[in-house]
Amino acid sequence: MASDVAPVIKRLDEVVVNRIAAGEVIQRPANALKEMIENSLDAGASNIQVVIKQGGLKMLQIQDNGCGIRKEDMDIVCERFTTSKLQQFEDLNSISTYGFRGEALASISHVAHVTITTRTVSSKCAYRGVYLDGKLKESVKPCAGNVGTQITIEDLFYNISTRRKALRSPAEEYAKVVDVVSKYAIHNCQVGFTLKKQGESMADVRTPPNSSYVDNIRAIYGVTVSRELLEVKHEDKKLGFKMLTFISNANYSVKKSTCLFFINNRLVESTALKKALETVYQAYLPKGAHPFVYLSLDITPQNVDVNVHPTKHEVHFLHEDSIIAAIQAEIEAKLLGSNTSRTFFTQAMLPLQATDDSIVKQDTTEGTKIIRAQETVRTDSREQKLDVFLEPRGHRHGSGPENTEHAKSDEDSQTKMKKREIKLSSVLQLRQEIKDNKSESIREILKNFSFVGCVNQSHALIQHNTRLYLANTTTLSKYLFYQIMIQDFGNFGIFRLSVPASIKELILLALDNPLSGWSPADGPKEDMADYVVTFLTSKAEMLQDYFSMEIENGNLMTLPMLLESYVPCLTELPLYMLHLATEVNWDSEIECFKSFCEQTAYFYAFKKSSVESSDENDSKGFGVNSCYTLKENDSDDESLPKNAWKWSVEHVIYPAMRQMLLPPKCTEQDRSFIQLANLPDLYKVFERC
């Protein structure tokens, strides 16, 4: 039954109105921090520091180096609807700043204790004001402070007990704060962000100013996602939007979706956009897996309504379905174009001993060994190799020096001579270090492997027992030539240049190379070249005696022969000569020999760049190789095929590794060897199919 007396409608007290409004704008500490970050960005800050206590409930402090707040505005800065960004309602149609309604500080001051310390560039000192319910508690006071603004929020929701009790634990609230700071740090990569808990020295989020999107994603979300990112840019003038996005490719997936959406620089949520992107990825990711997406949209301001939600985490814009469809199409095209291959990361660590107890089995009754099909391996290296199926028909991979295991040089008579004994303690110590640092498990592989074929100029496939390995030719050959330098110290053969090489010309060529590290601050190139010539000439006697390098009248005449039938790439000779003068430690005997051998080993190592440089010089007719050749190999130049480097890898470098290389222990971890397959494991997979 209706009451006979109608209730009286009263105007709510202003304090009640403000607290109701504050509860809509500020729902938790992360909302308050989001508003403060946006204010700092609007102020032109390039560095923002955030300190949190108890998830932001006890204290939330943000400090920036922006333009600051004028002293004259300190009286009304925490009153509702006070702003410098909006003059009339029509201005909402073209708003381009983060804040515009002037509610953030007012709302916070009605549910927390707020202290503002600020200083402008033109001010001689900073000013501090303490606020409660939008009003100053006392007059503004001068104090010391840097240019910018520091806002301290204490005891959030102290006067709204139900809201405070409804919030989650401080740890969960802090996680939401971290999420907000992380997202703004990625989007505003030109601004440095720091977030940490009060009393702790280590920051949970730290990004430097003037960084990049990918660098900040790497710093916050890790290397795993950053190395799988695809950049997508698109502009549609008809629909009036521009898009920049970094999305994960098909190699990356996580159980929980990570989506960062910014529309006109505002961090927003968009269920429609998220659903559209998830639909695209369904064709590329396993069921239950999700991508990483950072998406920034710039839409014509007149087409966006930013005033549809108290916390501004949602926006509405015209042509929403068409824009989302265009974004979906661009991302799908990018993923489709990048899906030609997948990357699978393998473990670089190898087993200590390649001893498969299942390789052979003993039949106790007949005393014979029984080998199952999955344990059968190819042991005859003369059988067909992978290259047979890769080379054009009629072209034999090994058509270089045929029917010979090693090509002969003019120095055979020298190599057959008895080697002189080296008794230098430094050399003996370096030899002992090589022996002490040997990896037994890798040495076992190198002693008994079968060469399968070259993958490219820097990697090759080898087989050992039932395992297939990807071997790093560049790294292993560097170790090989270093050990040859130490073991054959003072007993090298000689490669003689067909034309004496002017050391000064070589150094000038090296200084023109960006890899030399030369800068104008180092002085004129001519002076540097003259210095190197003088320095190396002064060491000529030692270089010839120990390393078979003859220097005469400022010219390089010979190089040491480390392996028969193997010639280093002379394109890198200029940098090598420069590094002998600048990178070798000539002050200590043992360090001198060690660093000299390391530089020489790097020069002789088989590198992809060496093959490419050699091919380029052959076709263009310039560079060091066009001027200098090694006399011992002049007769072979015409007979070697274009892919002669494959012959060198298979018939010279890897046999030398089998015979001489004592692989250091670091090869177990540095991806010199990567196990790709194991025959028994493959059989298990096939049995399940």
XYZ file of C-alpha atoms in Angstrom:
689
model
C 0.000 0.000 0.000
C 1.408 3.364 -1.019
C 2.406 5.791 1.704
C 0.180 8.796 2.200
C 3.186 11.054 2.677
C 5.557 11.572 -0.264
C 9.269 11.562 0.746
C 11.037 14.883 0.638
C 13.689 15.288 -2.049
C 16.764 17.004 -0.616
C 19.966 18.269 -2.116
C 22.838 16.043 -1.041
C 25.585 17.566 0.976
C 28.545 18.576 -1.202
C 30.907 16.288 0.717
C 28.639 13.283 0.007
C 28.397 14.227 -3.676
C 32.145 14.516 -4.006
C 32.794 11.192 -2.299
C 30.272 9.428 -4.540
C 31.949 10.935 -7.593
C 35.387 10.053 -6.245
C 34.336 6.431 -5.846
C 33.429 6.303 -9.535
C 36.733 7.772 -10.763
C 39.098 6.163 -8.233
C 38.245 2.505 -7.774
C 41.636 1.221 -6.578
C 45.283 2.424 -6.252
C 46.035 1.508 -9.876
C 43.288 3.908 -11.054
C 44.733 6.746 -8.998
C 48.224 6.068 -10.330
C 46.945 5.942 -13.931
C 45.448 9.423 -13.523
C 48.678 10.738 -12.010
C 50.840 9.241 -14.781
C 48.614 10.870 -17.400
C 48.951 14.227 -15.666
C 52.744 13.849 -15.623
C 52.802 13.002 -19.329
C 50.573 15.997 -20.091
C 53.112 18.118 -18.192
C 55.847 17.060 -20.618
C 57.786 14.880 -18.166
C 60.717 12.844 -19.487
C 61.245 10.929 -16.241
C 58.563 9.526 -13.911
C 59.329 7.816 -10.601
C 56.723 5.916 -8.582
C 57.088 4.666 -4.992
C 54.456 2.364 -3.451
C 53.739 1.181 0.088
C 51.318 -1.677 0.844
C 50.095 -1.870 -2.729
C 49.337 1.858 -2.791
C 46.834 1.765 0.073
C 49.230 3.170 2.641
C 51.174 5.444 0.302
C 51.418 6.151 -3.406
C 53.961 8.731 -4.540
C 54.691 9.898 -8.078
C 57.390 12.390 -9.046
C 58.052 13.865 -12.479
C 60.271 16.506 -14.087
C 57.483 18.168 -16.062
C 56.493 21.823 -16.247
C 55.141 21.934 -12.684
C 52.123 23.827 -11.273
C 52.065 27.583 -10.805
C 51.819 28.832 -7.232
C 48.737 30.858 -8.194
C 46.918 27.635 -9.201
C 47.718 25.707 -6.028
C 44.531 26.946 -4.299
C 42.116 25.309 -6.756
C 44.195 22.442 -8.179
C 42.250 19.861 -6.153
C 38.783 21.291 -6.735
C 36.392 19.491 -9.094
C 36.322 20.448 -12.763
C 39.433 22.613 -12.650
C 41.561 22.025 -15.733
C 43.904 23.796 -18.135
C 42.902 21.606 -21.083
C 39.197 22.302 -21.619
C 37.415 25.613 -21.994
C 34.028 24.644 -23.445
C 32.111 21.456 -24.167
C 32.911 21.561 -27.880
C 36.598 21.169 -27.020
C 35.875 17.504 -26.250
C 35.626 16.910 -30.005
C 39.314 17.671 -30.502
C 40.840 16.791 -27.141
C 44.368 15.412 -27.526
C 45.601 15.341 -23.929
C 45.159 12.579 -21.361
C 43.280 14.537 -18.750
C 40.561 17.084 -19.475
C 37.758 17.012 -16.859
C 39.800 18.085 -13.850
C 38.467 15.281 -11.642
C 41.557 13.191 -10.882
C 43.176 15.218 -8.097
C 39.793 16.273 -6.725
C 38.538 12.697 -6.513
C 41.733 11.509 -4.866
C 41.702 14.331 -2.299
C 38.177 13.277 -1.188
C 39.268 9.703 -0.387
C 42.880 10.208 0.730
C 45.362 12.681 2.194
C 47.153 14.467 -0.638
C 50.395 16.444 -0.540
C 51.621 18.282 -3.633
C 55.153 19.669 -3.979
C 55.784 21.500 -7.230
C 58.106 23.951 -8.919
C 58.026 25.634 -12.307
C 61.061 26.579 -14.368
C 60.589 30.283 -13.626
C 60.116 29.774 -9.872
C 63.036 30.272 -7.488
C 61.796 27.583 -5.105
C 59.216 24.854 -4.822
C 55.856 25.110 -3.028
C 54.046 22.507 -0.946
C 50.337 22.205 -0.280
C 48.372 19.690 1.812
C 44.809 18.942 0.678
C 41.698 17.391 2.186
C 38.313 17.129 0.458
C 39.533 19.315 -2.391
C 40.635 22.188 -0.168
C 43.953 23.365 1.191
C 44.320 22.532 4.878
C 46.686 25.478 5.272
C 48.358 28.043 3.086
C 50.922 26.979 0.525
C 54.473 27.046 1.878
C 57.775 27.476 0.036
C 60.273 24.628 0.232
C 63.213 23.066 -1.594
C 62.456 21.007 -4.662
C 63.337 20.226 -8.248
C 61.491 21.438 -11.300
C 58.412 19.276 -11.727
C 55.734 17.877 -9.440
C 55.652 15.339 -6.631
C 52.253 14.072 -5.489
C 52.001 11.919 -2.352
C 48.736 10.060 -1.672
C 48.382 8.530 1.806
C 45.733 6.337 3.446
C 43.652 5.769 0.325
C 39.925 5.166 1.138
C 40.515 5.969 4.798
C 36.980 7.415 4.964
C 35.251 4.693 2.874
C 35.724 1.540 4.904
C 33.539 -0.647 2.671
C 35.622 0.194 -0.405
C 38.872 -0.425 1.448
C 37.666 -3.813 2.727
C 36.514 -4.806 -0.740
C 39.991 -4.342 -2.194
C 42.262 -7.314 -2.553
C 45.507 -7.926 -0.707
C 48.338 -5.365 -0.999
C 50.300 -7.840 -3.122
C 47.489 -8.126 -5.674
C 46.938 -4.382 -5.739
C 50.660 -3.884 -6.297
C 50.542 -6.311 -9.210
C 47.863 -4.120 -10.833
C 50.047 -1.057 -10.248
C 52.985 -2.820 -11.917
C 50.736 -3.653 -14.868
C 49.696 -0.014 -15.349
C 53.243 1.352 -15.112
C 54.561 -1.347 -17.454
C 52.009 -0.593 -20.146
C 52.565 3.165 -20.025
C 56.343 2.625 -20.047
C 56.104 0.618 -23.275
C 53.792 3.065 -25.007
C 55.789 6.116 -23.898
C 59.240 4.741 -24.645
C 60.712 8.249 -24.872
C 59.962 8.692 -21.138
C 61.925 6.945 -18.404
C 59.827 5.077 -15.812
C 60.813 3.702 -12.419
C 58.569 1.787 -10.009
C 59.630 0.354 -6.675
C 58.324 -0.406 -3.213
C 59.167 1.976 -0.413
C 62.366 1.025 1.378
C 63.634 -1.217 -1.407
C 66.580 -0.285 -3.603
C 65.707 -2.579 -6.521
C 63.079 -1.319 -8.931
C 60.380 -3.691 -10.200
C 59.996 -1.638 -13.385
C 62.797 0.446 -14.840
C 63.035 1.783 -18.394
C 65.494 4.426 -19.642
C 64.437 7.620 -21.430
C 64.604 7.690 -25.236
C 64.367 3.930 -25.495
C 62.440 1.897 -28.088
C 59.264 -0.164 -27.984
C 61.110 -3.449 -28.396
C 63.754 -2.585 -25.777
C 61.079 -1.749 -23.206
C 59.091 -4.880 -24.035
C 62.310 -6.863 -23.535
C 63.012 -5.139 -20.199
C 59.483 -5.705 -18.860
C 58.161 -8.884 -20.464
C 61.455 -10.661 -21.167
C 63.714 -11.743 -24.017
C 61.481 -14.670 -24.998
C 58.727 -12.436 -26.338
C 60.949 -9.598 -27.622
C 62.824 -11.831 -30.077
C 59.560 -13.086 -31.587
C 57.955 -9.696 -32.298
C 56.609 -8.549 -35.650
C 56.083 -4.861 -36.357
C 52.958 -3.866 -38.280
C 52.234 -0.341 -39.507
C 49.122 0.712 -41.406
C 47.319 3.925 -42.276
C 43.819 4.265 -43.685
C 42.944 7.824 -44.645
C 39.404 6.855 -45.593
C 38.604 5.531 -42.122
C 40.859 8.136 -40.509
C 43.219 6.022 -38.431
C 46.874 5.007 -38.155
C 48.103 1.831 -36.496
C 51.387 0.743 -34.960
C 51.542 -2.679 -33.413
C 54.086 -5.205 -32.195
C 52.675 -8.724 -32.203
C 54.212 -12.085 -31.378
C 54.706 -14.516 -34.233
C 53.642 -18.138 -34.434
C 56.728 -19.265 -32.468
C 55.494 -17.600 -29.274
C 52.480 -18.373 -27.142
C 51.440 -18.168 -23.494
C 48.514 -19.491 -21.492
C 47.278 -15.990 -20.612
C 46.744 -13.328 -23.224
C 48.799 -10.120 -22.971
C 47.139 -7.229 -24.808
C 48.164 -3.585 -24.567
C 45.670 -1.320 -26.341
C 46.203 2.425 -26.663
C 43.733 4.608 -28.555
C 44.901 8.172 -29.064
C 47.567 7.464 -26.416
C 45.014 6.354 -23.803
C 45.305 2.945 -22.181
C 41.941 1.334 -22.879
C 40.185 -2.013 -22.894
C 38.412 -3.271 -25.992
C 36.657 -6.619 -25.867
C 35.784 -6.452 -29.571
C 39.360 -5.742 -30.617
C 40.770 -8.444 -28.350
C 38.297 -11.016 -29.656
C 39.145 -10.118 -33.264
C 42.876 -10.632 -32.677
C 42.338 -13.902 -30.833
C 40.324 -15.095 -33.836
C 43.266 -14.366 -36.138
C 45.699 -16.292 -33.941
C 43.485 -19.366 -33.714
C 44.873 -20.496 -37.066
C 48.500 -20.243 -35.849
C 48.583 -21.160 -32.159
C 47.622 -24.345 -30.324
C 44.309 -24.484 -28.521
C 44.475 -22.622 -25.223
C 47.534 -20.598 -26.277
C 47.503 -16.825 -26.600
C 49.710 -14.138 -28.190
C 51.390 -10.936 -27.035
C 49.933 -7.803 -28.650
C 50.851 -4.154 -28.271
C 48.554 -1.978 -30.388
C 48.522 1.807 -30.702
C 45.739 3.465 -32.679
C 45.651 7.108 -33.689
C 42.094 7.999 -34.719
C 40.862 11.404 -35.835
C 39.857 13.101 -32.526
C 36.477 14.170 -33.921
C 35.601 10.463 -34.374
C 36.367 9.473 -30.777
C 34.169 9.926 -27.696
C 36.540 9.848 -24.720
C 33.935 10.811 -22.120
C 31.990 7.551 -21.862
C 33.459 6.084 -18.675
C 34.421 7.652 -15.330
C 37.862 6.007 -15.367
C 38.302 6.615 -19.132
C 39.328 2.976 -19.667
C 36.776 2.699 -22.464
C 36.281 4.903 -25.505
C 33.830 4.794 -28.389
C 34.722 5.735 -31.945
C 33.038 5.903 -35.326
C 33.413 3.091 -37.881
C 34.482 0.739 -35.081
C 33.622 -2.468 -36.961
C 35.368 -1.314 -40.151
C 38.510 -0.223 -38.307
C 38.714 -3.502 -36.363
C 38.243 -5.465 -39.586
C 41.068 -3.502 -41.241
C 43.363 -4.145 -38.263
C 42.475 -7.826 -38.329
C 43.296 -8.060 -42.041
C 46.699 -6.358 -41.646
C 47.765 -8.566 -38.750
C 46.578 -11.717 -40.513
C 48.583 -10.755 -43.618
C 51.698 -10.166 -41.499
C 51.358 -13.492 -39.703
C 50.743 -15.312 -42.965
C 53.888 -13.821 -44.502
C 56.031 -14.723 -41.492
C 54.798 -18.300 -41.187
C 57.153 -19.800 -43.764
C 59.250 -21.300 -40.974
C 59.099 -22.046 -37.295
C 61.916 -21.708 -34.758
C 62.527 -24.420 -32.172
C 65.135 -23.724 -29.494
C 67.295 -26.663 -28.553
C 69.492 -27.386 -25.584
C 73.136 -26.514 -26.151
C 74.358 -28.648 -23.249
C 75.529 -32.056 -24.358
C 75.644 -35.255 -22.320
C 78.963 -35.807 -20.596
C 79.598 -39.032 -22.463
C 77.851 -40.173 -25.601
C 77.482 -43.719 -24.287
C 74.160 -45.237 -25.269
C 73.796 -48.523 -23.437
C 71.146 -49.414 -26.002
C 73.453 -49.110 -29.034
C 74.552 -52.733 -28.883
C 73.142 -55.695 -27.018
C 74.839 -58.992 -26.249
C 73.137 -62.279 -27.038
C 74.277 -64.429 -24.120
C 73.486 -67.743 -25.820
C 75.419 -67.297 -29.061
C 77.849 -64.616 -27.960
C 76.925 -62.311 -30.871
C 75.924 -58.658 -30.806
C 72.355 -57.844 -31.777
C 71.732 -54.360 -33.164
C 68.155 -53.207 -33.542
C 66.995 -51.077 -36.474
C 66.749 -47.894 -34.426
C 70.349 -48.394 -33.301
C 71.846 -48.820 -36.760
C 74.125 -45.969 -37.775
C 76.171 -45.163 -40.859
C 79.841 -45.646 -40.075
C 81.411 -45.471 -43.543
C 82.128 -41.822 -44.357
C 82.540 -42.703 -48.052
C 78.823 -43.326 -48.420
C 76.582 -40.703 -50.031
C 76.301 -37.447 -48.182
C 73.703 -34.715 -47.975
C 75.451 -32.539 -50.586
C 74.756 -35.070 -53.356
C 71.096 -34.072 -53.229
C 71.780 -30.339 -53.024
C 74.303 -29.816 -55.862
C 73.187 -29.377 -59.485
C 73.349 -32.570 -61.578
C 76.719 -33.114 -63.176
C 78.524 -30.980 -60.587
C 80.462 -32.844 -57.930
C 80.874 -31.068 -54.626
C 84.436 -32.262 -54.224
C 85.575 -31.423 -57.717
C 88.399 -29.312 -56.318
C 91.610 -31.219 -55.696
C 90.219 -34.636 -56.718
C 91.461 -37.998 -55.467
C 93.618 -36.327 -52.835
C 92.956 -36.056 -49.136
C 95.196 -33.003 -48.792
C 96.636 -30.744 -51.491
C 100.411 -30.493 -51.509
C 102.260 -27.216 -51.195
C 105.759 -26.107 -51.963
C 106.556 -26.356 -48.298
C 106.419 -30.162 -48.073
C 110.149 -30.321 -47.620
C 109.939 -27.970 -44.671
C 107.105 -29.814 -42.961
C 109.020 -33.096 -43.215
C 111.996 -31.570 -41.429
C 112.418 -32.264 -37.780
C 110.676 -29.622 -35.683
C 112.770 -27.561 -33.333
C 112.012 -27.940 -29.665
C 110.409 -24.941 -27.922
C 111.389 -24.596 -24.280
C 109.813 -21.202 -23.536
C 107.956 -21.534 -20.231
C 105.158 -19.272 -21.479
C 104.459 -21.512 -24.485
C 104.640 -24.650 -22.369
C 102.169 -23.114 -19.926
C 99.722 -22.247 -22.728
C 99.969 -25.805 -24.053
C 99.214 -27.174 -20.609
C 96.204 -24.879 -20.284
C 94.789 -26.335 -23.500
C 95.165 -29.876 -22.140
C 93.696 -29.026 -18.732
C 90.678 -27.293 -20.286
C 89.779 -30.166 -22.626
C 86.201 -31.439 -22.784
C 86.277 -35.233 -22.882
C 82.702 -35.589 -24.140
C 83.177 -33.206 -27.096
C 86.552 -34.744 -27.901
C 84.872 -38.160 -28.102
C 82.423 -36.769 -30.669
C 85.168 -35.162 -32.750
C 87.270 -38.337 -32.795
C 84.505 -40.546 -34.184
C 82.065 -38.372 -36.117
C 80.845 -38.813 -39.696
C 80.561 -35.677 -41.786
C 77.012 -35.258 -43.174
C 77.183 -31.949 -45.045
C 77.412 -28.166 -44.876
C 74.284 -26.316 -43.783
C 75.837 -22.950 -44.622
C 79.236 -21.258 -44.421
C 79.176 -21.189 -40.620
C 77.467 -24.487 -39.690
C 77.738 -28.144 -40.661
C 75.929 -31.372 -39.793
C 77.890 -34.236 -38.255
C 76.772 -37.606 -36.925
C 78.109 -39.449 -33.915
C 76.646 -42.853 -33.092
C 72.859 -42.370 -33.166
C 72.969 -38.610 -32.723
C 72.890 -35.818 -35.288
C 74.597 -32.545 -34.341
C 74.706 -29.034 -35.759
C 78.348 -27.931 -35.403
C 79.471 -24.302 -35.473
C 82.311 -24.351 -38.007
C 83.359 -20.766 -37.269
C 83.747 -21.236 -33.523
C 85.408 -24.642 -33.773
C 87.870 -23.536 -36.472
C 88.867 -20.589 -34.295
C 89.691 -22.988 -31.448
C 91.515 -25.231 -33.923
C 93.790 -22.527 -35.352
C 94.554 -21.137 -31.896
C 95.728 -24.557 -30.739
C 97.759 -25.038 -33.917
C 99.451 -21.701 -33.242
C 100.364 -22.835 -29.723
C 101.316 -26.443 -30.525
C 103.399 -25.626 -33.652
C 104.913 -22.497 -32.150
C 108.085 -21.605 -34.041
C 107.631 -24.420 -36.580
C 105.236 -23.049 -39.160
C 105.425 -23.465 -42.893
C 105.353 -20.376 -45.099
C 102.827 -18.863 -47.467
C 104.565 -16.262 -49.632
C 102.540 -13.392 -51.078
C 102.812 -13.134 -54.876
C 103.253 -9.356 -54.462
C 104.745 -7.880 -51.255
C 101.944 -6.181 -49.336
C 102.601 -2.653 -48.133
C 101.730 -2.621 -44.434
C 100.887 1.083 -44.614
C 98.377 0.492 -47.401
C 96.849 -2.382 -45.447
C 96.457 -0.229 -42.334
C 94.860 2.600 -44.314
C 92.388 0.090 -45.753
C 91.681 -1.209 -42.244
C 91.065 2.267 -40.831
C 88.421 2.844 -43.515
C 86.566 -0.205 -42.182
C 83.952 0.638 -39.480
C 85.053 -2.487 -37.578
C 88.431 -0.881 -36.896
C 86.868 1.459 -34.341
C 88.922 4.402 -35.617
C 87.544 7.899 -34.957
C 88.931 11.374 -35.705
C 89.840 11.654 -32.013
C 92.489 8.975 -32.587
C 94.417 11.285 -34.898
C 95.105 11.291 -38.652
C 94.989 7.933 -40.409
C 98.398 8.557 -42.015
C 100.011 8.980 -38.598
C 98.333 5.828 -37.322
C 99.506 3.867 -40.371
C 103.080 5.117 -39.983
C 103.051 4.140 -36.317
C 101.873 0.592 -37.073
C 104.527 0.169 -39.795
C 107.268 1.336 -37.418
C 105.975 -0.808 -34.568
C 105.627 -4.043 -36.539
C 108.974 -3.466 -38.256
C 110.587 -3.268 -34.827
C 109.128 -6.722 -34.064
C 110.115 -8.178 -37.452
C 112.840 -10.497 -36.144
C 110.565 -12.089 -33.544
C 107.636 -12.353 -35.980
C 109.761 -14.194 -38.529
C 111.405 -16.485 -35.990
C 108.284 -17.509 -34.067
C 105.408 -16.990 -36.530
C 106.980 -17.209 -40.039
C 105.867 -13.651 -40.817
C 108.551 -11.892 -42.840
C 108.524 -8.090 -42.920
C 110.947 -6.308 -45.224
C 111.125 -2.564 -45.991
C 107.638 -1.991 -44.558
C 106.152 -4.810 -46.644
C 104.581 -8.066 -45.521
C 106.219 -10.901 -47.465
C 104.902 -14.114 -45.876
C 102.216 -15.583 -43.635
C 102.356 -18.768 -41.553
C 100.890 -21.923 -43.094
C 98.746 -23.498 -40.373
C 97.054 -26.213 -42.454
C 98.012 -27.614 -45.814
C 95.453 -26.880 -48.557
C 93.864 -24.152 -46.438
C 94.315 -20.467 -47.264
C 92.905 -17.695 -45.047
C 90.692 -15.027 -46.568
C 93.051 -12.183 -47.487
C 90.149 -9.727 -47.509
C 90.542 -9.575 -43.728
C 94.322 -9.112 -43.874
C 94.152 -5.297 -43.288
C 92.180 -5.650 -40.033
C 94.433 -8.510 -38.955
C 97.579 -6.383 -39.353
C 95.946 -3.491 -37.496
C 94.888 -5.763 -34.641
C 98.414 -7.176 -34.310
C 99.576 -3.686 -33.410
C 96.582 -2.572 -31.327
C 94.979 -5.673 -29.771
C 98.031 -7.750 -28.837
C 99.449 -7.283 -25.337
C 103.142 -6.771 -26.110
C 104.120 -6.000 -22.491
C 103.903 -9.536 -21.071
C 105.454 -12.564 -22.760
C 102.687 -15.068 -22.063
C 99.913 -12.546 -22.745
C 101.708 -11.461 -25.910
C 101.868 -14.985 -27.302
C 98.316 -15.768 -26.201
C 96.708 -12.628 -27.675
C 98.829 -12.873 -30.857
C 97.662 -16.439 -31.405
C 94.042 -15.469 -30.677
C 94.133 -12.683 -33.275
C 95.753 -15.000 -35.812
C 93.215 -17.740 -35.079
C 90.352 -15.319 -35.678
C 91.965 -14.261 -38.988
C 92.351 -17.869 -40.154
C 88.955 -19.063 -38.830
C 86.443 -20.108 -41.463
C 83.732 -17.432 -41.444
C 80.653 -16.721 -43.490
C 81.861 -13.167 -44.080
C 85.107 -14.535 -45.507
C 83.293 -16.573 -48.148
C 80.978 -13.699 -49.053
C 83.870 -11.239 -49.268
C 85.849 -13.635 -51.435
C 82.914 -14.166 -53.820
C 82.298 -10.439 -53.974
C 85.918 -9.679 -54.777
C 85.986 -12.363 -57.462
C 82.983 -10.803 -59.173
C 83.842 -7.139 -58.736
C 87.619 -7.268 -58.996
C 88.542 -5.132 -56.026
C 89.867 -5.464 -52.499
C 92.908 -7.113 -51.078
C 92.420 -10.430 -52.866
C 92.660 -8.722 -56.239
C 96.126 -7.433 -55.331
C 97.688 -10.232 -53.300
C 97.518 -13.993 -53.683
C 99.477 -16.851 -52.172
C 101.947 -18.412 -54.589
C 101.380 -21.932 -53.342
C 97.746 -21.872 -54.475
C 97.962 -19.970 -57.765
C 97.805 -23.190 -59.756
C 94.595 -24.305 -58.088
C 92.531 -21.139 -58.563
C 91.133 -22.063 -61.970
C 90.264 -25.641 -61.039
C 88.343 -24.881 -57.836
C 84.557 -24.674 -58.283
C 82.484 -21.770 -57.008
C 81.603 -23.723 -53.847
C 85.201 -24.744 -53.146
C 84.705 -23.603 -49.559
C 82.595 -26.730 -48.991
C 85.517 -28.893 -50.047
C 87.760 -27.032 -47.583
C 85.267 -27.492 -44.762
C 84.757 -31.219 -45.355
C 88.231 -32.336 -46.432
C 90.534 -29.951 -44.576
C 88.968 -28.285 -41.527
C 86.882 -31.104 -40.036
C 89.549 -33.791 -40.601
C 92.014 -31.478 -38.833
C 89.555 -31.124 -35.954
C 89.237 -34.900 -35.746
C 93.005 -35.258 -35.567
C 94.153 -32.283 -33.507
C 91.440 -30.241 -31.789
C 91.150 -30.525 -28.007
C 87.799 -28.741 -27.580
C 87.639 -26.478 -24.509
C 85.003 -27.128 -21.869
C 83.072 -24.041 -22.933
C 81.997 -25.872 -26.106
C 79.554 -27.822 -23.937
C 77.627 -24.600 -23.293
C 78.365 -22.075 -26.080
C 76.203 -23.792 -28.737
C 79.238 -24.984 -30.669
C 77.372 -28.296 -30.801
C 73.578 -28.565 -30.818
C 71.959 -31.982 -30.774
C 69.209 -32.044 -33.399
C 68.067 -35.642 -33.294
C 68.671 -39.025 -31.706
C 67.661 -42.117 -33.672
C 66.095 -44.138 -30.799
C 64.026 -41.094 -29.781
C 62.801 -40.666 -33.357
C 61.724 -44.297 -33.438
C 59.679 -43.724 -30.290
C 57.897 -40.853 -32.032
C 57.210 -42.945 -35.132
C 55.906 -45.821 -33.023
C 53.269 -43.509 -31.526
C 52.104 -42.299 -34.964
